[in-house]
Structures are given as C-alpha cells and as structure tokens.
Amino acid sequence: MKGLDTLDWVVISAYFVILLGVAWWVIKQKQKNTEDYFLAGRNIGWFMVGASIFASNIGSEHVVGLAGNGAGDKMPLLIYELHAWIVLMLGWVFLPFYARSGVFTMPEFLEKRFDARSRWVLSIVSLIAYILTKVSVTIYAGGVVVSALLGIPFWVGAVATVALTGLYTILGGMRAVVYTETIQAIVLVLGAGILSFMGLEAVGGWGELKETIGVDYFNMWRPNSDPDYPWLPLFLTSTIVGIWYWCTDQVIVQRVLTAKSIKAGRRGSIFGALLKLMPVFLFLIPGVVALGLKMQGKLHWDNPDEAFPVLMSNLLPSGLRGLVAAGLLAALMSSLASVFNSCSTLFTLDIYKKLKPNKPEEELVKTGRTATFFVVGLGLLWIPVITRLSDGLYEYLQNVQAYISPPITAVFLLGIFYKRINANGAIATLVGGLIIGFSKLTLEIMKSSFSEGSFLFNLADVNWLVFAAYFFALCVAIAVIVSMFYPAPSEAQLSGLTFGTVTEKQKADNKSSYTIWDIVASVLVVLIVLYIMISFSTLSL
C-alpha cells in the first residue's frame, strides 16, 4: 500500500477542522434536559434525519467488510444492502406508533405495549448486542483502516479514533451526532463514488470486469442446496434481521425520533432508504474491481477485507486519496458516535432512571456520558472473538445478528399487528429467544472443541441462515401460544399502540402526514431494489 502524502494530510486535516468546528458549535448549545441531549430536542428536519440514518448505518465494517464480500466471492450477502424497502417500513408502518407513544427508547415502547419486564429484558439484550456487534466490529474495522492508512499499530489506531469520537459524542449529545453525521455522509458518498468510478475505469469498464471474473460470480441467488448461502433461508433471515435493525433497533429508530414531526420522520426514512441503495455501488463494486485488478496482475492483497484500503491507496492520486481516507474515517466515526449515544440513552433511561427515578435531568445527562466509557471497554475486550466466528468481518456481523434479532422482531411485529399478544407471551419470547440465540452462538464459538459428528458439533454446524429462519418461526409460536394461556390486554392499555386499536382521529392525523410525492418516492425505491435483485443474477448477466 502507498502511504499518504502532504496533500492527503491537508485534505484530512481540513475535514477534521470542519467536523470538530461543527461539533464545538453544537457543544456550546445548552443541553437543558434528556430530550435535548438524547433526542436533539425532537426538532431535526427530514434531510438531516435521512443523512443521519445512512451515516449511522454505514460504518467502517461496511466499507471494509462489504468490499471484502465483493472481493471474496460472497455476493449473496449483497441482499443485506438491499434493505431500502425495510427502511420504508420504519417510516410507513412503525414510526406512527413510536411517535404517538412519545417514547425515547424501544424498550420504553415495549413497556407501554406490554409491561416493565419486557423493557428490562430488551434493554439488557440491546446493550449486549451492541457490544457483540456494533461497538466491537466498528472498532475492529476502524483499527484495520486507521493502521493501514497511517502506518501505526492496530490498537493505537482503534483506541485513538474511539477517544476522539467519544469526546464529541459525550460532550455534544445527539445533536452533535446528527450534525456531524450529515457532513460525514456527504464526504463518504463523494469519496467512495470517485473510487468506484476510477476503479471501473482502471479495470477496463463493466464489460471487461465481467469477462475477467466471470458472469457467474455476480449471481447473488444460489440454490437451496448451497451449503453456505441457500437463497430462501437467505431471503427470510435477511428480512428478519432487517426488520430488527431498521425498525426496532435504538440506533436507527432514535434518528427518526429526533424529527420535528411524523411527516419529517417519514420523509427522513424515505430519503434514508434512497441513500441505502448506494452501498452496492460505493463499496461492493470496488471490492469486485479490486478482485478484477488482482486477476489482471495490477493489484495485490492477501485478505479480501484489505481490498478497499489497498485499492484506494494504489489507484487514487494525491489529494483524492486523502478525501477517501477522510471518508473511511467518517464512516468509522459516524457509526461509533451513533452507537455511543444510543448505548448511553438505553442505559440511562431504561436502566439507571428505573432504578433511581427521582434523579434530576442534569444527573441523568451526566450518567449518559459516563455509561459510554464502559460500553467501549467491553467492546474492545470482545474483538479477539470476532475472528473465531467467521473469515469475513461483514459475515460475522450478519451471523451474530441472526441469533439476536428473531425474538425481538417477533415481539415487535406481533405487538403492533396482533393485539391478542400479551405481556407474558412477549417476555417468554424475549427470554426464551435470548437463551436459544446465545446457546447457538456459544456452540459456534466452541465448535472446534467438539468431536466431529457428535450431537453438539452437528448443532453448532447448522447453517446460520437456516437456523435463524426456524428460530424466528419458533419465537412467533412461543409468543402466540403463551399469550393464549393468559387474558388479552385491555383496550385502554392498547389504545393507539396496535393497528387494531388506532382511533379514527389518529388515522386521520397519520393520513395528513404524507402526500402523493412521498408515495411515489417510496414506490421508486422498491422498483430500484427489484431491479438490482434481478440484475445480480445469471439470468440478466
């Protein structure tokens, strides 16, 4: 890899000056209470909501891992980047219920829909999930990127970036996160877009790339007999994980909750869905280009996860290399900032405030700042485990999420669509799902210690996509069956929280919160998703 030169450092320095200048301006604004600190006063417009959704989703694990998929023959995992249609579900299906309930967090919504037990369980599971996935993976990928770019040891790069991001997140709260994420989204799209264009030009164009690698390589749909990525379990499991991540996860939902109205939140989710279509072209295609250049003898890398940084450092001229490096750092910092703020929100409002309900608002804000340090520390400790679960960073992320998401997805979907589900059904699903999911994860980590052919080895060896699909069906069954043994919730408790209990006034208010253009934009997103799904198949190529 080529190192950065003086002009690159000038570009990177300019980026950080602008970023920290905006963060400092926000920090100087008073955070009077928890609504100001955790939800930016619920006064953010749709453009910034959408940009924040995109930036908080696209972290360095996407830049490194998705390009690694493109370079490492894992094209089926592209389906996780076609979840723009699920982002639309957040705005059209889930947001009205969240906004009407006036909640800060997703566990708080479960308490209103079911009871306090569900809130406790989801709070703890969410914090564990962040440590296992978002925090540790983002720090790991960031360490890889920063050490490769700057030529410094991995842990030094990881910890330094964490410290810088944590500083403005802790001091500035959600408003600092949203404003800086908007800048980061622009830098990231611009930098990665230039790299994609120049990469295709270097390899000889799209036609030459297909000829070099082979048409079959681009097929994301494999037969159900495929041992790694059978298409039906892949589609089902990716949808289950997608609904959990985009519609019920604190990091993403917190972005739409900052909106000044349901209309702004929905339009933000539509804009975020449009932006979500971009990673296919910004990160996956450069990975495929890096493979094509390697096969042509023009580039060398050892691990597919190195494809993006190596392509960037060797292909781009001085200055542009610095811009894309800034984009990589932006991706890392925006994801970390999002997770830090959401972790502190969950801990402070769903755990600490429940234990100490009489604490003043200023004390809660201080507690939220302190909580960040502990989450980061635990994330750092989990990093060594990542490499034992998968040979690809992005696949590890989807793997672990497939074991965490089914019970949460089941409870939220049934909670909104089926008013007969009660608190006992929800808690049985969450606790039972937590035990089943982490048991499978533990078996997978320990698989090498079991004798081949034994019951535990075979159980650990079950394809994660197949397991997650059956796991979700089991969670739905648990929720329904257990609920039938106990009385149905009262209509008063459910008012406005399920489709079956929405009042006529609430229906009218929701209908007035969108126009024909919102519908047209949403349909356009779905059509683009279908086009990409068809394009990445052997039928069209």
XYZ file of C-alpha atoms in Angstrom:
541
model
C 0.000 0.000 0.000
C 1.112 3.530 -0.772
C 1.312 5.921 2.139
C -0.413 9.303 2.398
C 1.496 12.364 1.206
C 1.367 16.021 2.229
C -1.689 16.959 0.138
C -3.598 13.962 1.516
C -2.873 15.127 5.054
C -4.026 18.654 4.177
C -7.391 17.250 2.953
C -7.784 15.023 6.037
C -6.857 17.905 8.354
C -9.395 20.193 6.657
C -12.076 17.533 7.145
C -11.315 17.231 10.855
C -11.221 21.014 11.331
C -14.718 21.336 9.794
C -16.046 18.322 11.720
C -14.723 19.415 15.096
C -15.794 23.011 14.393
C -19.389 21.879 13.903
C -19.157 19.621 16.969
C -17.818 22.511 19.066
C -20.632 24.802 17.892
C -23.186 22.184 18.960
C -21.440 21.532 22.276
C -21.762 25.238 23.107
C -25.549 24.933 22.824
C -27.127 24.135 26.183
C -28.388 20.598 26.783
C -31.036 21.500 29.314
C -32.651 18.088 29.696
C -32.701 14.481 28.467
C -34.836 15.347 25.421
C -32.210 17.871 24.311
C -29.268 15.535 24.977
C -30.661 12.220 23.731
C -33.123 13.322 21.002
C -31.768 16.735 19.938
C -34.941 18.388 21.249
C -37.049 16.466 18.680
C -36.503 19.297 16.209
C -34.488 17.830 13.274
C -35.569 18.186 9.630
C -36.068 15.325 7.162
C -32.788 15.829 5.237
C -30.648 15.528 8.333
C -32.725 12.611 9.621
C -32.154 10.696 6.361
C -28.443 11.549 6.209
C -28.066 10.514 9.847
C -29.805 7.169 9.207
C -27.423 6.484 6.328
C -24.263 7.615 8.139
C -25.054 5.709 11.333
C -25.651 2.534 9.295
C -22.605 2.790 7.027
C -19.622 2.207 9.249
C -16.115 1.053 8.549
C -17.396 -2.529 8.829
C -19.393 -1.803 5.661
C -16.531 -0.118 3.862
C -14.085 -2.885 4.773
C -16.484 -5.830 5.020
C -18.808 -5.196 2.068
C -15.882 -4.595 -0.266
C -14.424 -7.793 1.200
C -17.608 -9.622 0.182
C -17.215 -8.332 -3.351
C -13.598 -9.486 -3.443
C -14.172 -12.780 -1.605
C -16.971 -14.499 -3.563
C -19.739 -13.676 -1.069
C -22.110 -11.924 -3.455
C -25.274 -13.391 -1.834
C -24.670 -11.183 1.222
C -25.456 -8.247 -1.074
C -29.094 -8.821 -0.067
C -28.409 -7.135 3.271
C -27.642 -3.927 1.371
C -30.977 -4.072 -0.459
C -32.972 -3.397 2.690
C -34.088 0.012 1.487
C -37.646 -1.371 1.319
C -37.423 -2.239 5.027
C -36.254 1.309 5.829
C -39.532 2.407 4.223
C -41.374 0.147 6.705
C -39.832 2.176 9.521
C -41.448 5.380 8.244
C -44.762 3.977 6.989
C -45.524 1.197 9.496
C -43.630 1.639 12.772
C -42.931 5.379 13.180
C -46.571 6.466 13.763
C -46.826 4.092 16.753
C -43.493 5.211 18.197
C -44.266 8.916 17.730
C -47.768 8.649 19.222
C -46.424 6.872 22.295
C -43.923 9.697 22.943
C -41.113 7.273 23.850
C -37.362 7.897 23.905
C -36.307 4.256 23.513
C -37.539 0.977 22.047
C -37.568 -0.802 25.439
C -39.784 2.041 26.691
C -42.220 1.302 23.841
C -42.370 -2.379 24.871
C -43.191 -1.307 28.420
C -46.151 0.722 27.131
C -47.312 -2.125 24.868
C -46.662 -4.973 27.340
C -45.063 -4.367 30.761
C -41.863 -3.370 32.589
C -40.344 -6.872 32.314
C -40.088 -6.591 28.529
C -38.418 -3.208 28.889
C -35.761 -4.614 31.212
C -35.007 -7.619 29.024
C -34.802 -5.651 25.756
C -32.579 -3.011 27.392
C -30.078 -5.623 28.541
C -30.222 -7.637 25.291
C -29.740 -4.454 23.232
C -26.684 -3.384 25.215
C -25.172 -6.888 24.860
C -25.974 -6.855 21.128
C -24.230 -3.506 20.687
C -21.106 -4.802 22.379
C -21.063 -8.032 20.333
C -21.796 -6.345 17.006
C -21.780 -2.591 16.583
C -19.121 -1.470 19.065
C -16.577 -4.285 18.719
C -16.924 -4.689 14.936
C -16.723 -0.957 14.284
C -13.656 -0.567 16.495
C -12.018 -3.609 14.886
C -12.682 -2.424 11.329
C -11.652 1.092 12.273
C -8.386 -0.175 13.708
C -7.687 -2.024 10.450
C -8.436 1.082 8.377
C -6.570 3.591 10.529
C -3.488 1.387 10.966
C -3.365 0.733 7.201
C -3.778 4.414 6.318
C -1.489 5.922 8.907
C 1.013 3.102 9.313
C 0.501 2.806 13.067
C -0.202 -0.269 15.246
C -3.787 -1.599 15.101
C -4.663 -0.986 18.765
C -3.222 2.535 18.744
C -5.377 3.448 15.735
C -8.504 1.841 17.176
C -8.242 3.420 20.621
C -7.255 6.869 19.283
C -10.275 7.002 16.973
C -12.565 5.802 19.748
C -11.249 8.530 22.063
C -11.785 11.333 19.519
C -15.284 10.181 18.559
C -16.288 9.562 22.152
C -15.198 13.061 23.141
C -17.601 14.992 20.923
C -20.379 12.410 21.408
C -20.183 12.631 25.190
C -19.992 16.426 25.237
C -22.425 17.234 22.429
C -25.070 14.526 22.746
C -27.463 13.559 19.951
C -27.410 16.967 18.266
C -23.619 16.747 17.783
C -24.045 13.226 16.400
C -26.744 14.214 13.872
C -24.962 17.345 12.621
C -21.562 15.667 12.234
C -23.167 12.607 10.594
C -24.636 14.812 7.872
C -21.155 16.085 6.984
C -19.727 12.562 7.196
C -22.394 11.135 4.880
C -21.530 13.711 2.197
C -17.763 13.063 2.481
C -18.255 9.289 2.441
C -20.503 9.256 -0.648
C -18.236 11.655 -2.546
C -15.032 9.780 -1.737
C -16.311 6.245 -2.348
C -18.143 7.342 -5.502
C -14.912 8.684 -7.017
C -13.119 5.429 -6.133
C -15.850 3.309 -7.776
C -15.679 5.361 -10.976
C -11.880 5.324 -11.183
C -11.750 1.635 -10.267
C -14.063 0.654 -13.116
C -12.006 2.786 -15.488
C -8.768 1.097 -14.336
C -10.146 -2.419 -14.803
C -11.378 -1.617 -18.312
C -15.074 -0.955 -17.704
C -18.031 -3.078 -16.578
C -17.861 -5.410 -19.579
C -14.160 -6.118 -19.078
C -14.742 -6.712 -15.343
C -17.435 -9.338 -16.065
C -15.187 -11.020 -18.628
C -12.214 -11.081 -16.232
C -14.082 -12.516 -13.245
C -16.803 -14.497 -14.999
C -20.529 -13.878 -15.258
C -21.482 -16.458 -12.615
C -19.501 -14.592 -9.966
C -22.128 -11.827 -9.941
C -25.051 -14.122 -9.148
C -26.438 -13.385 -5.663
C -29.021 -16.181 -5.824
C -27.752 -19.683 -5.121
C -29.808 -22.910 -4.992
C -31.297 -24.068 -1.690
C -28.826 -26.945 -1.749
C -25.918 -24.485 -1.423
C -24.164 -25.187 1.923
C -23.322 -21.536 2.608
C -25.985 -19.231 1.129
C -29.217 -21.078 0.185
C -31.465 -18.422 -1.363
C -34.724 -18.961 0.580
C -33.184 -19.020 4.089
C -31.002 -16.087 2.998
C -34.041 -14.036 1.960
C -36.054 -14.942 5.085
C -33.238 -14.416 7.573
C -32.051 -11.176 5.989
C -35.621 -9.840 6.209
C -35.904 -10.836 9.899
C -32.570 -9.185 10.699
C -33.527 -6.185 8.564
C -36.783 -5.524 10.422
C -34.960 -5.779 13.759
C -32.165 -3.463 12.654
C -34.137 -0.851 10.711
C -37.477 -0.804 12.535
C -36.831 -1.757 16.178
C -33.175 -1.022 16.906
C -32.404 2.005 19.070
C -29.519 3.312 16.937
C -31.661 3.715 13.799
C -35.064 4.499 15.336
C -33.519 7.194 17.524
C -32.793 9.109 14.310
C -36.452 9.353 13.259
C -37.492 10.144 16.833
C -35.390 13.326 16.617
C -37.627 14.583 13.775
C -39.837 17.609 14.373
C -42.953 15.710 13.186
C -44.154 12.349 11.842
C -44.049 13.870 8.345
C -40.388 14.871 8.757
C -39.552 11.469 10.268
C -41.240 9.570 7.437
C -39.604 11.703 4.752
C -36.295 11.214 6.532
C -36.782 7.448 6.354
C -37.663 7.657 2.625
C -34.533 9.741 1.998
C -32.529 7.281 4.114
C -33.927 4.409 2.009
C -32.753 6.110 -1.192
C -29.292 6.590 0.310
C -29.291 2.952 1.462
C -29.226 1.861 -2.196
C -25.795 3.448 -2.627
C -23.519 0.990 -0.722
C -23.901 -1.571 -3.523
C -22.150 0.826 -5.872
C -19.934 2.620 -3.346
C -18.403 -0.368 -1.532
C -19.323 -3.733 -3.051
C -18.358 -2.811 -6.627
C -14.902 -1.507 -5.554
C -14.335 -4.893 -3.897
C -15.167 -6.690 -7.149
C -12.966 -4.217 -9.036
C -10.088 -4.978 -6.639
C -10.516 -8.691 -7.407
C -10.563 -7.978 -11.146
C -7.378 -5.919 -10.908
C -5.733 -8.677 -8.859
C -6.647 -11.254 -11.511
C -5.214 -8.902 -14.155
C -1.978 -8.690 -12.159
C -2.360 -4.958 -11.471
C -3.038 -5.159 -7.708
C -2.111 -7.411 -4.809
C -3.752 -8.123 -1.466
C -3.825 -11.180 0.812
C -7.149 -10.880 2.653
C -10.425 -9.793 0.949
C -11.045 -7.338 3.819
C -7.931 -5.465 2.618
C -9.429 -4.905 -0.858
C -10.876 -1.413 -0.289
C -7.881 0.178 1.512
C -5.396 -1.324 -0.998
C -7.488 -0.202 -3.989
C -7.795 3.283 -2.555
C -4.094 3.722 -1.757
C -2.861 2.414 -5.126
C -5.443 3.845 -7.519
C -6.188 7.369 -6.372
C -3.945 10.392 -6.934
C -2.699 12.632 -4.166
C -5.480 14.684 -2.584
C -8.254 12.334 -3.699
C -6.590 9.625 -1.647
C -6.864 11.932 1.349
C -10.546 12.598 0.591
C -11.390 8.892 0.505
C -9.285 8.321 3.631
C -11.364 11.054 5.286
C -14.475 9.221 4.070
C -13.269 5.998 5.696
C -12.602 7.827 8.945
C -16.015 9.495 8.620
C -17.685 6.086 8.296
C -15.895 4.823 11.374
C -16.628 7.887 13.471
C -20.281 8.244 12.455
C -21.037 4.633 13.385
C -19.191 4.869 16.672
C -20.891 8.150 17.564
C -24.322 6.650 16.819
C -23.701 3.585 18.959
C -22.176 5.575 21.802
C -25.178 7.889 22.012
C -27.732 5.081 21.731
C -25.968 2.963 24.363
C -25.920 5.855 26.799
C -29.608 6.541 26.042
C -30.588 2.923 26.739
C -28.543 2.633 29.912
C -29.588 6.000 31.329
C -33.307 5.988 30.543
C -34.128 2.265 30.647
C -31.897 1.058 33.467
C -30.492 3.891 35.613
C -33.665 6.011 35.634
C -35.780 2.961 36.515
C -33.500 2.227 39.483
C -33.290 5.881 40.575
C -36.497 7.569 39.332
C -36.047 10.763 41.357
C -32.712 11.815 39.874
C -32.766 15.314 38.267
C -32.366 15.751 34.482
C -28.814 17.120 34.806
C -27.763 13.997 36.721
C -29.232 11.753 34.013
C -27.260 13.558 31.307
C -24.044 13.080 33.324
C -24.845 9.385 33.747
C -25.368 9.019 29.995
C -21.913 10.461 29.380
C -20.283 8.121 31.884
C -22.008 4.999 30.513
C -20.239 5.372 27.154
C -16.821 4.544 28.617
C -17.922 1.173 29.983
C -19.589 0.084 26.733
C -16.473 0.936 24.724
C -14.269 -1.019 27.126
C -16.400 -4.147 26.818
C -16.413 -3.787 23.032
C -12.611 -3.706 22.999
C -12.487 -6.899 25.067
C -14.746 -8.755 22.584
C -12.637 -8.005 19.486
C -10.427 -11.160 19.731
C -13.541 -13.359 19.493
C -14.628 -11.873 16.140
C -12.053 -13.716 14.069
C -13.105 -17.097 15.535
C -16.670 -16.898 14.226
C -16.141 -16.051 10.572
C -13.478 -15.488 7.982
C -15.124 -12.227 6.916
C -15.971 -9.186 9.009
C -19.309 -8.467 7.323
C -20.414 -12.109 7.560
C -19.558 -12.156 11.270
C -21.819 -9.140 11.764
C -24.787 -10.755 9.980
C -24.083 -14.080 11.690
C -24.347 -12.715 15.237
C -27.331 -10.514 14.359
C -29.152 -13.591 13.048
C -29.026 -15.076 16.570
C -30.068 -11.864 18.353
C -32.831 -10.495 16.114
C -35.558 -13.215 15.736
C -37.189 -12.877 19.204
C -37.097 -9.058 19.088
C -38.504 -8.925 15.546
C -41.265 -11.382 16.501
C -42.302 -9.377 19.588
C -42.429 -6.007 17.784
C -44.236 -7.314 14.695
C -46.807 -9.258 16.684
C -47.090 -6.431 19.212
C -48.165 -3.980 16.516
C -50.139 -6.278 14.184
C -51.809 -8.680 16.665
C -53.469 -7.155 19.701
C -54.050 -10.540 21.378
C -50.335 -10.860 22.240
C -49.901 -10.063 25.925
C -47.048 -9.331 28.340
C -46.463 -12.989 29.278
C -46.205 -14.002 25.621
C -43.714 -11.196 24.992
C -41.476 -11.956 27.977
C -41.476 -15.693 27.218
C -40.368 -14.935 23.654
C -37.649 -12.480 24.654
C -36.168 -14.623 27.438
C -36.548 -17.923 25.565
C -35.101 -16.365 22.425
C -32.181 -14.892 24.348
C -31.296 -18.327 25.765
C -31.649 -20.125 22.403
C -29.731 -17.483 20.435
C -26.794 -17.234 22.803
C -26.649 -21.015 23.179
C -26.193 -21.341 19.405
C -23.605 -18.548 19.395
C -21.673 -20.242 22.214
C -21.755 -23.608 20.429
C -20.444 -21.962 17.278
C -17.545 -20.354 19.146
C -16.683 -23.731 20.761
C -17.275 -25.887 17.661
C -13.628 -26.798 17.232
C -13.567 -28.382 20.700
C -16.367 -30.874 19.853
C -15.648 -34.182 18.167
C -16.761 -34.180 14.536
C -20.083 -35.970 14.048
C -21.207 -35.524 17.679
C -24.612 -34.002 18.507
C -23.128 -30.711 19.754
C -20.834 -30.433 16.733
C -23.733 -31.008 14.326
C -25.872 -28.470 16.183
C -23.069 -25.894 16.099
C -22.550 -26.643 12.405
C -26.144 -25.859 11.352
C -26.092 -23.115 8.716
C -26.774 -19.799 10.449
C -29.240 -18.676 7.788
C -31.305 -21.858 8.083
C -31.155 -21.772 11.892
C -32.353 -18.139 12.083
C -35.366 -18.770 9.826
C -36.590 -21.677 12.002
C -35.657 -19.730 15.131
C -37.971 -16.866 14.113
C -40.865 -19.277 13.450
C -40.302 -20.774 16.916
C -40.336 -17.294 18.507
C -43.661 -16.465 16.826
C -45.107 -19.759 18.073
C -43.916 -19.094 21.641
C -45.467 -15.598 21.661
C -48.836 -16.777 20.336
C -49.152 -19.984 22.380
C -48.102 -18.473 25.725
C -50.386 -15.462 25.155
C -53.383 -17.763 24.700
C -52.937 -19.112 28.232
C -53.411 -15.641 29.760
C -56.063 -12.891 29.443
C -55.930 -10.488 26.500
C -54.670 -6.932 27.182
C -57.334 -4.299 27.787
C -58.378 -1.920 25.010
C -57.349 1.025 27.201
C -53.782 -0.301 27.511
C -53.533 -0.870 23.758
C -55.046 2.419 22.601
C -53.029 3.708 19.635
C -50.322 1.041 20.050
C -51.634 -1.595 17.598
C -53.312 -1.436 14.205
C -56.481 -2.821 15.758
C -56.716 -0.048 18.370
C -55.870 3.076 16.357
C -58.599 5.718 16.767
C -60.270 7.487 13.843
C -58.549 10.740 14.808
C -55.150 9.022 14.842
C -55.863 7.540 11.408
C -56.798 10.986 10.082
C -53.670 12.579 11.599
C -51.475 9.910 10.025
C -53.134 10.325 6.620
C -52.451 14.059 6.691
C -48.736 13.434 7.361
C -47.862 12.369 3.797
C -48.526 13.388 0.204
C -48.608 11.644 -3.188
C -44.909 12.504 -3.622
C -43.996 10.502 -0.523
C -45.805 7.509 -2.036
C -44.147 7.992 -5.458
C -40.664 8.187 -3.878
C -41.342 5.037 -1.854
C -42.527 3.094 -4.908
C -39.410 4.240 -6.774
C -37.194 2.800 -4.010
C -38.968 -0.587 -4.197
C -38.627 -0.693 -8.008
C -34.880 0.046 -7.784
C -34.442 -2.751 -5.235
C -36.229 -5.215 -7.529
C -34.112 -4.065 -10.488
C -30.853 -4.677 -8.576
C -32.055 -8.092 -7.375
C -32.779 -9.105 -10.969
C -29.574 -7.542 -12.292
C -27.370 -9.525 -9.924
C -28.485 -12.884 -11.260
C -27.192 -15.104 -14.032
C -30.447 -14.517 -15.929
C -29.579 -10.919 -16.815
C -25.807 -11.194 -16.876
